Tab-separated table of C-alpha atoms in Angstrom:
chain	number	residue	atom	x	y	z
A	13	MET	CA	92.802	32.815	22.435
A	14	ARG	CA	92.759	30.641	25.472
A	15	ARG	CA	91.140	27.240	25.465
A	16	LYS	CA	90.915	24.545	28.110
A	17	ARG	CA	94.261	22.762	28.344
A	18	LEU	CA	93.907	19.264	26.915
A	19	MET	CA	97.386	17.830	27.399
A	20	SER	CA	100.921	18.367	28.588
A	21	ILE	CA	103.670	18.780	26.019
A	22	ALA	CA	107.426	18.979	25.767
A	23	VAL	CA	108.811	22.354	24.711
A	24	SER	CA	112.437	23.288	24.018
A	25	ALA	CA	113.593	26.830	23.187
A	26	SER	CA	115.843	27.110	20.159
A	27	SER	CA	117.504	30.331	21.366
A	28	ALA	CA	117.477	32.821	24.163
A	29	ALA	CA	117.080	35.809	23.628
A	30	THR	CA	98.615	71.610	24.782
A	31	LEU	CA	99.085	74.105	25.074
A	32	ALA	CA	95.689	75.855	24.487
A	33	LEU	CA	96.062	79.321	23.001
A	34	GLY	CA	93.743	82.083	24.338
A	35	ASP	CA	91.920	84.711	22.286
A	36	CYS	CA	94.269	87.715	22.340
A	37	SER	CA	92.006	90.006	20.335
A	38	GLY	CA	89.309	90.581	22.962
A	39	SER	CA	86.904	90.580	20.024
A	40	ASN	CA	83.903	88.422	19.154
A	41	ASN	CA	84.916	88.471	15.511
A	42	ASN	CA	84.972	84.819	14.369
A	43	SER	CA	86.192	85.396	10.818
A	44	ALA	CA	88.943	83.136	9.501
A	45	ASP	CA	91.363	86.113	9.528
A	46	SER	CA	90.928	87.043	13.181
A	47	PRO	CA	93.526	85.965	15.756
A	48	GLY	CA	90.779	84.816	18.098
A	49	SER	CA	89.370	82.483	15.482
A	50	MET	CA	92.793	81.062	14.716
A	51	SER	CA	93.688	80.376	18.354
A	52	ALA	CA	90.387	78.619	19.076
A	53	SER	CA	90.857	76.403	16.046
A	54	THR	CA	94.391	75.536	17.095
A	55	SER	CA	93.275	74.672	20.623
A	56	GLN	CA	90.537	72.324	19.448
A	57	SER	CA	92.964	70.529	17.152
A	58	GLU	CA	95.604	70.061	19.849
A	59	ASP	CA	93.105	68.869	22.468
A	60	ARG	CA	91.563	66.186	20.234
A	61	ALA	CA	92.324	62.645	21.438
A	62	PRO	CA	94.188	60.396	18.977
A	63	THR	CA	92.061	57.923	17.043
A	64	PRO	CA	92.598	54.331	18.276
A	65	THR	CA	94.232	52.023	15.747
A	66	PRO	CA	94.580	48.213	15.681
A	67	LYS	CA	97.655	46.873	17.384
A	68	PRO	CA	99.994	45.448	14.704
A	69	GLU	CA	99.639	41.671	14.687
A	70	PRO	CA	101.577	39.435	12.250
A	71	ASN	CA	99.502	36.561	10.871
A	72	GLU	CA	99.448	33.901	13.599
A	73	ASP	CA	98.922	31.134	11.025
A	74	ASP	CA	102.489	31.736	9.800
A	75	ASP	CA	103.941	30.975	13.238
A	76	VAL	CA	103.528	27.179	13.027
A	77	THR	CA	105.602	25.060	10.632
A	78	GLY	CA	106.785	21.488	10.262
A	79	ALA	CA	103.617	19.790	11.517
A	80	ARG	CA	104.168	16.038	11.542
A	81	ILE	CA	103.788	12.812	13.500
A	82	VAL	CA	106.934	11.569	15.228
A	83	LYS	CA	107.935	8.447	17.145
A	84	THR	CA	109.950	8.732	20.348
A	85	PRO	CA	112.574	5.943	20.248
A	86	ALA	CA	112.922	5.724	24.031
A	87	THR	CA	109.235	5.071	24.666
A	88	GLY	CA	107.871	3.976	21.302
A	89	GLU	CA	105.089	6.535	21.625
A	90	VAL	CA	103.858	8.447	18.595
A	91	HIS	CA	102.799	12.107	18.905
A	92	PHE	CA	102.088	15.262	16.941
A	93	ALA	CA	105.024	17.644	16.604
A	94	CYS	CA	105.659	21.094	15.134
A	95	LYS	CA	107.777	24.220	15.427
A	96	ILE	CA	106.478	27.576	16.644
A	97	THR	CA	108.128	30.883	15.749
A	98	ASN	CA	106.628	33.823	17.602
A	99	HIS	CA	106.612	36.601	14.989
A	100	SER	CA	104.874	39.052	17.324
A	101	THR	CA	106.628	41.560	19.579
A	102	GLU	CA	105.258	40.068	22.816
A	103	GLU	CA	105.735	36.871	24.783
A	104	SER	CA	102.757	34.744	23.774
A	105	ASN	CA	100.740	31.616	24.485
A	106	TYR	CA	99.649	29.279	21.682
A	107	SER	CA	96.837	26.802	21.067
A	108	ILE	CA	97.294	24.690	17.933
A	109	ASP	CA	94.748	22.294	16.441
A	110	LEU	CA	96.210	19.591	14.198
A	111	TYR	CA	94.564	17.048	11.934
A	112	ALA	CA	96.066	13.846	10.546
A	113	VAL	CA	94.610	11.710	7.771
A	114	GLY	CA	95.761	8.671	5.801
A	115	GLN	CA	97.462	9.514	2.525
A	116	HIS	CA	95.313	7.267	0.351
A	117	PRO	CA	91.716	8.118	-0.643
A	118	ASP	CA	90.400	4.835	0.770
A	119	SER	CA	91.965	5.767	4.125
A	120	MET	CA	90.047	9.008	4.575
A	121	ILE	CA	88.059	7.485	7.438
A	122	ASN	CA	91.328	7.131	9.352
A	123	GLN	CA	91.531	10.528	11.024
A	124	GLN	CA	93.082	11.913	14.159
A	125	LYS	CA	92.625	15.365	15.704
A	126	ASP	CA	94.444	16.854	18.656
A	127	ARG	CA	95.473	20.150	20.238
A	128	LEU	CA	98.834	21.354	21.471
A	129	VAL	CA	98.974	24.113	24.087
A	130	VAL	CA	102.282	25.953	24.433
A	131	ASP	CA	102.723	28.824	26.869
A	132	HIS	CA	105.312	31.603	27.248
A	133	VAL	CA	106.979	31.552	23.830
A	134	PRO	CA	109.362	34.562	23.803
A	135	ALA	CA	108.933	37.187	21.096
A	136	GLY	CA	111.033	36.408	18.035
A	137	LYS	CA	112.030	32.949	19.272
A	138	THR	CA	111.396	29.439	17.923
A	139	VAL	CA	110.444	26.441	20.023
A	140	ALA	CA	109.966	22.798	19.089
A	141	CYS	CA	107.065	20.943	20.662
A	142	THR	CA	105.599	17.462	20.746
A	143	GLY	CA	102.486	16.279	22.523
A	144	GLY	CA	98.909	15.245	22.375
A	145	SER	CA	97.514	11.748	22.528
A	146	ASN	CA	99.710	8.704	21.980
A	147	LEU	CA	99.066	7.700	18.374
A	148	ASN	CA	101.012	4.445	18.508
A	149	ASP	CA	98.250	2.581	16.676
A	150	LEU	CA	99.042	4.625	13.538
A	151	ASP	CA	101.678	3.980	10.916
A	152	TYR	CA	103.128	7.441	11.396
A	153	SER	CA	105.150	7.267	8.154
A	154	ASP	CA	101.977	6.969	6.078
A	155	TRP	CA	100.016	9.948	7.408
A	156	LYS	CA	99.710	13.561	6.352
A	157	VAL	CA	99.292	16.277	8.979
A	158	ALA	CA	97.620	19.665	8.577
A	159	VAL	CA	97.361	22.592	10.985
A	160	THR	CA	93.709	23.655	11.151
A	161	ILE	CA	93.717	26.435	13.775
A	162	VAL	CA	96.498	28.534	15.304
A	163	ASP	CA	95.693	30.908	18.147
A	164	ARG	CA	98.318	33.261	19.541
A	165	LEU	CA	97.550	35.351	22.607
A	166	SER	CA	100.060	37.608	24.313
A	167	VAL	CA	100.781	36.743	27.930
A	168	ASP	CA	99.726	40.263	28.914
A	169	GLU	CA	96.382	39.986	27.118
A	170	ALA	CA	95.750	36.533	28.566
A	171	ALA	CA	96.279	37.919	32.079
A	172	ASN	CA	94.299	41.164	31.720
A	173	GLN	CA	91.497	40.521	29.213
A	174	PRO	CA	88.624	38.016	29.179
A	175	ASP	CA	88.776	34.950	26.950
A	176	GLU	CA	88.180	36.140	23.387
A	177	GLN	CA	86.020	33.092	22.667
A	178	SER	CA	83.527	34.297	25.289
A	179	SER	CA	82.890	37.470	23.270
A	180	LEU	CA	80.637	35.565	20.860
A	181	ASP	CA	77.060	35.749	22.149
A	182	GLY	CA	75.684	33.292	19.602
A	183	ILE	CA	75.768	31.987	16.026
A	184	ASN	CA	72.952	30.160	14.253
A	185	LEU	CA	71.310	29.238	10.959
A	186	LYS	CA	67.972	30.603	9.848
A	187	GLN	CA	65.871	30.682	6.708
A	188	LYS	CA	65.033	34.241	5.689
A	189	ALA	CA	63.438	35.981	2.729
A	190	THR	CA	65.195	38.917	1.097
A	191	GLY	CA	63.062	40.457	-1.608
A	192	GLN	CA	61.922	37.637	-3.867
A	193	GLU	CA	64.584	35.202	-2.683
A	194	VAL	CA	64.468	32.766	0.235
A	195	GLY	CA	67.801	31.546	1.560
A	196	ILE	CA	69.667	30.075	4.504
A	197	TRP	CA	71.593	32.656	6.511
A	198	VAL	CA	74.250	32.531	9.219
A	199	ASP	CA	73.518	35.100	11.955
A	200	TYR	CA	75.844	36.069	14.785
A	201	ALA	CA	75.958	38.424	17.754
A	202	LEU	CA	79.145	39.473	19.550
A	203	THR	CA	79.997	41.749	22.466
A	204	ASN	CA	83.436	43.253	22.973
A	205	GLY	CA	84.386	42.090	26.444
A	206	ALA	CA	87.802	43.768	26.395
A	207	ASP	CA	88.475	46.977	28.290
A	208	ARG	CA	89.304	48.912	25.107
A	209	MET	CA	88.293	49.200	21.470
A	210	SER	CA	88.776	45.899	19.636
A	211	SER	CA	87.849	44.195	16.387
A	212	TYR	CA	87.081	40.510	15.895
A	213	THR	CA	87.375	37.773	13.285
A	214	ILE	CA	84.978	34.826	13.608
A	215	LYS	CA	85.841	31.651	11.724
A	216	TYR	CA	82.868	29.334	11.297
A	217	GLU	CA	81.891	26.137	9.520
A	218	VAL	CA	78.569	24.673	8.427
A	219	ALA	CA	78.138	20.903	8.566
A	220	THR	CA	75.543	18.253	7.860
A	221	GLU	CA	73.968	16.062	10.510
A	222	SER	CA	76.668	13.477	9.779
A	223	LYS	CA	79.298	16.154	10.596
A	224	GLN	CA	80.469	16.588	7.002
A	225	VAL	CA	81.711	20.168	6.661
A	226	ILE	CA	80.144	21.767	3.581
A	227	TYR	CA	81.133	25.420	3.993
A	228	THR	CA	83.653	27.535	5.885
A	229	SER	CA	83.958	31.313	6.032
A	230	THR	CA	84.631	34.260	8.345
A	231	PHE	CA	82.958	37.337	9.764
A	232	LYS	CA	85.062	40.432	10.474
A	233	THR	CA	83.795	43.215	12.703
A	234	LYS	CA	84.728	46.879	12.764
A	235	GLY	CA	86.412	48.372	15.815
A	236	LEU	CA	84.021	48.034	18.756
A	237	ASP	CA	84.112	50.101	21.927
A	238	ALA	CA	84.413	48.258	25.241
A	239	GLY	CA	81.065	46.600	25.971
A	240	GLN	CA	79.633	47.339	22.518
A	241	THR	CA	77.517	44.641	20.823
A	242	THR	CA	77.324	44.025	17.099
A	243	THR	CA	75.388	41.604	14.883
A	244	GLY	CA	75.890	40.349	11.353
A	245	SER	CA	74.563	37.931	8.734
A	246	ALA	CA	75.734	36.146	5.607
A	247	GLN	CA	73.745	34.013	3.183
A	248	LEU	CA	74.984	30.526	2.374
A	249	PRO	CA	75.635	30.032	-1.353
A	250	ASN	CA	72.842	27.997	-2.921
A	251	ARG	CA	75.395	25.711	-4.555
A	252	VAL	CA	76.543	24.272	-1.210
A	253	LEU	CA	72.963	23.402	-0.241
A	254	GLN	CA	72.075	21.452	-3.373
A	255	GLY	CA	71.265	17.805	-2.686
A	256	LEU	CA	71.421	18.160	1.105
A	257	ASP	CA	68.797	16.713	3.414
A	258	PHE	CA	67.548	19.389	5.832
A	259	THR	CA	64.228	20.878	6.908
A	260	THR	CA	63.024	24.320	7.941
A	261	ALA	CA	60.385	25.106	10.568
A	262	ALA	CA	57.743	27.816	10.350
A	263	ASP	CA	59.921	30.153	12.436
A	264	GLY	CA	62.862	29.689	10.063
A	265	THR	CA	64.990	27.414	12.236
A	266	ILE	CA	66.942	24.684	10.443
A	267	ALA	CA	67.151	20.972	11.244
A	268	GLY	CA	69.777	18.793	9.578
A	269	LEU	CA	72.476	21.475	9.346
A	270	THR	CA	74.633	23.029	12.049
A	271	VAL	CA	76.914	26.060	12.234
A	272	THR	CA	79.871	26.202	14.611
A	273	ALA	CA	82.254	29.027	15.424
A	274	VAL	CA	85.585	27.216	15.335
A	275	ASP	CA	87.655	30.239	16.352
A	276	VAL	CA	87.235	33.839	17.532
A	277	ASP	CA	90.245	36.157	17.225
A	278	ARG	CA	90.412	39.574	18.877
A	279	THR	CA	92.631	42.493	17.819
A	280	LEU	CA	93.090	45.092	20.549
A	281	TYR	CA	93.337	48.758	19.539
A	282	GLN	CA	95.949	51.112	20.958
């Protein structure tokens, strides 16, 4: 994916490197034994276009390791750091969301989020990167760091296809009745903006008004033709809604809960 660049970072590379057959019989006999029937069948089979298949894509989440907070001795600044190994077969750009939190339960309010953007990582190579905001007000030795989102986008796709995030037309919460049951549903609509068949994975989270995340999940689409729109829905489990303070309007809209698409990943077909 491609998001707005939020910072500059330091990056160092670790290493370089049909024939259609005619009907010979002159007969209108279409039995399975006739030469004319056989040649027509062969021609149709050979002329059929190959079925598009998803382009092989190793799991991008496995590309980022060693997430941590480091202090630069020369400047005294404290930043996020990690290593990126591009397991794909194409030079790629990365956007990495990181999250740091105090190790002790009573320090959970001490949180820090940031994003690293790293471009032009060669296929099969590893780079080390540091960046983001200066976290010098943190005791960097007493914090744990987690990687929350990794997005890898080939340089070619970034140059020739629209931003995959823009494919999502909308996502929202609504109360709906199905049979005898009334529940809260997540609805989405998405249009394939790429110039070829593609499938999509939508990662989303539901949160309270105080921004406490209560549920995370994903939608996965089938292969969509260029310009094709699809919609989908999923009901929230009743267990995650118990004890929450929210209201529903007559038209089914929800107040007190929000749903956010945190990431949209596209897989091009070939």
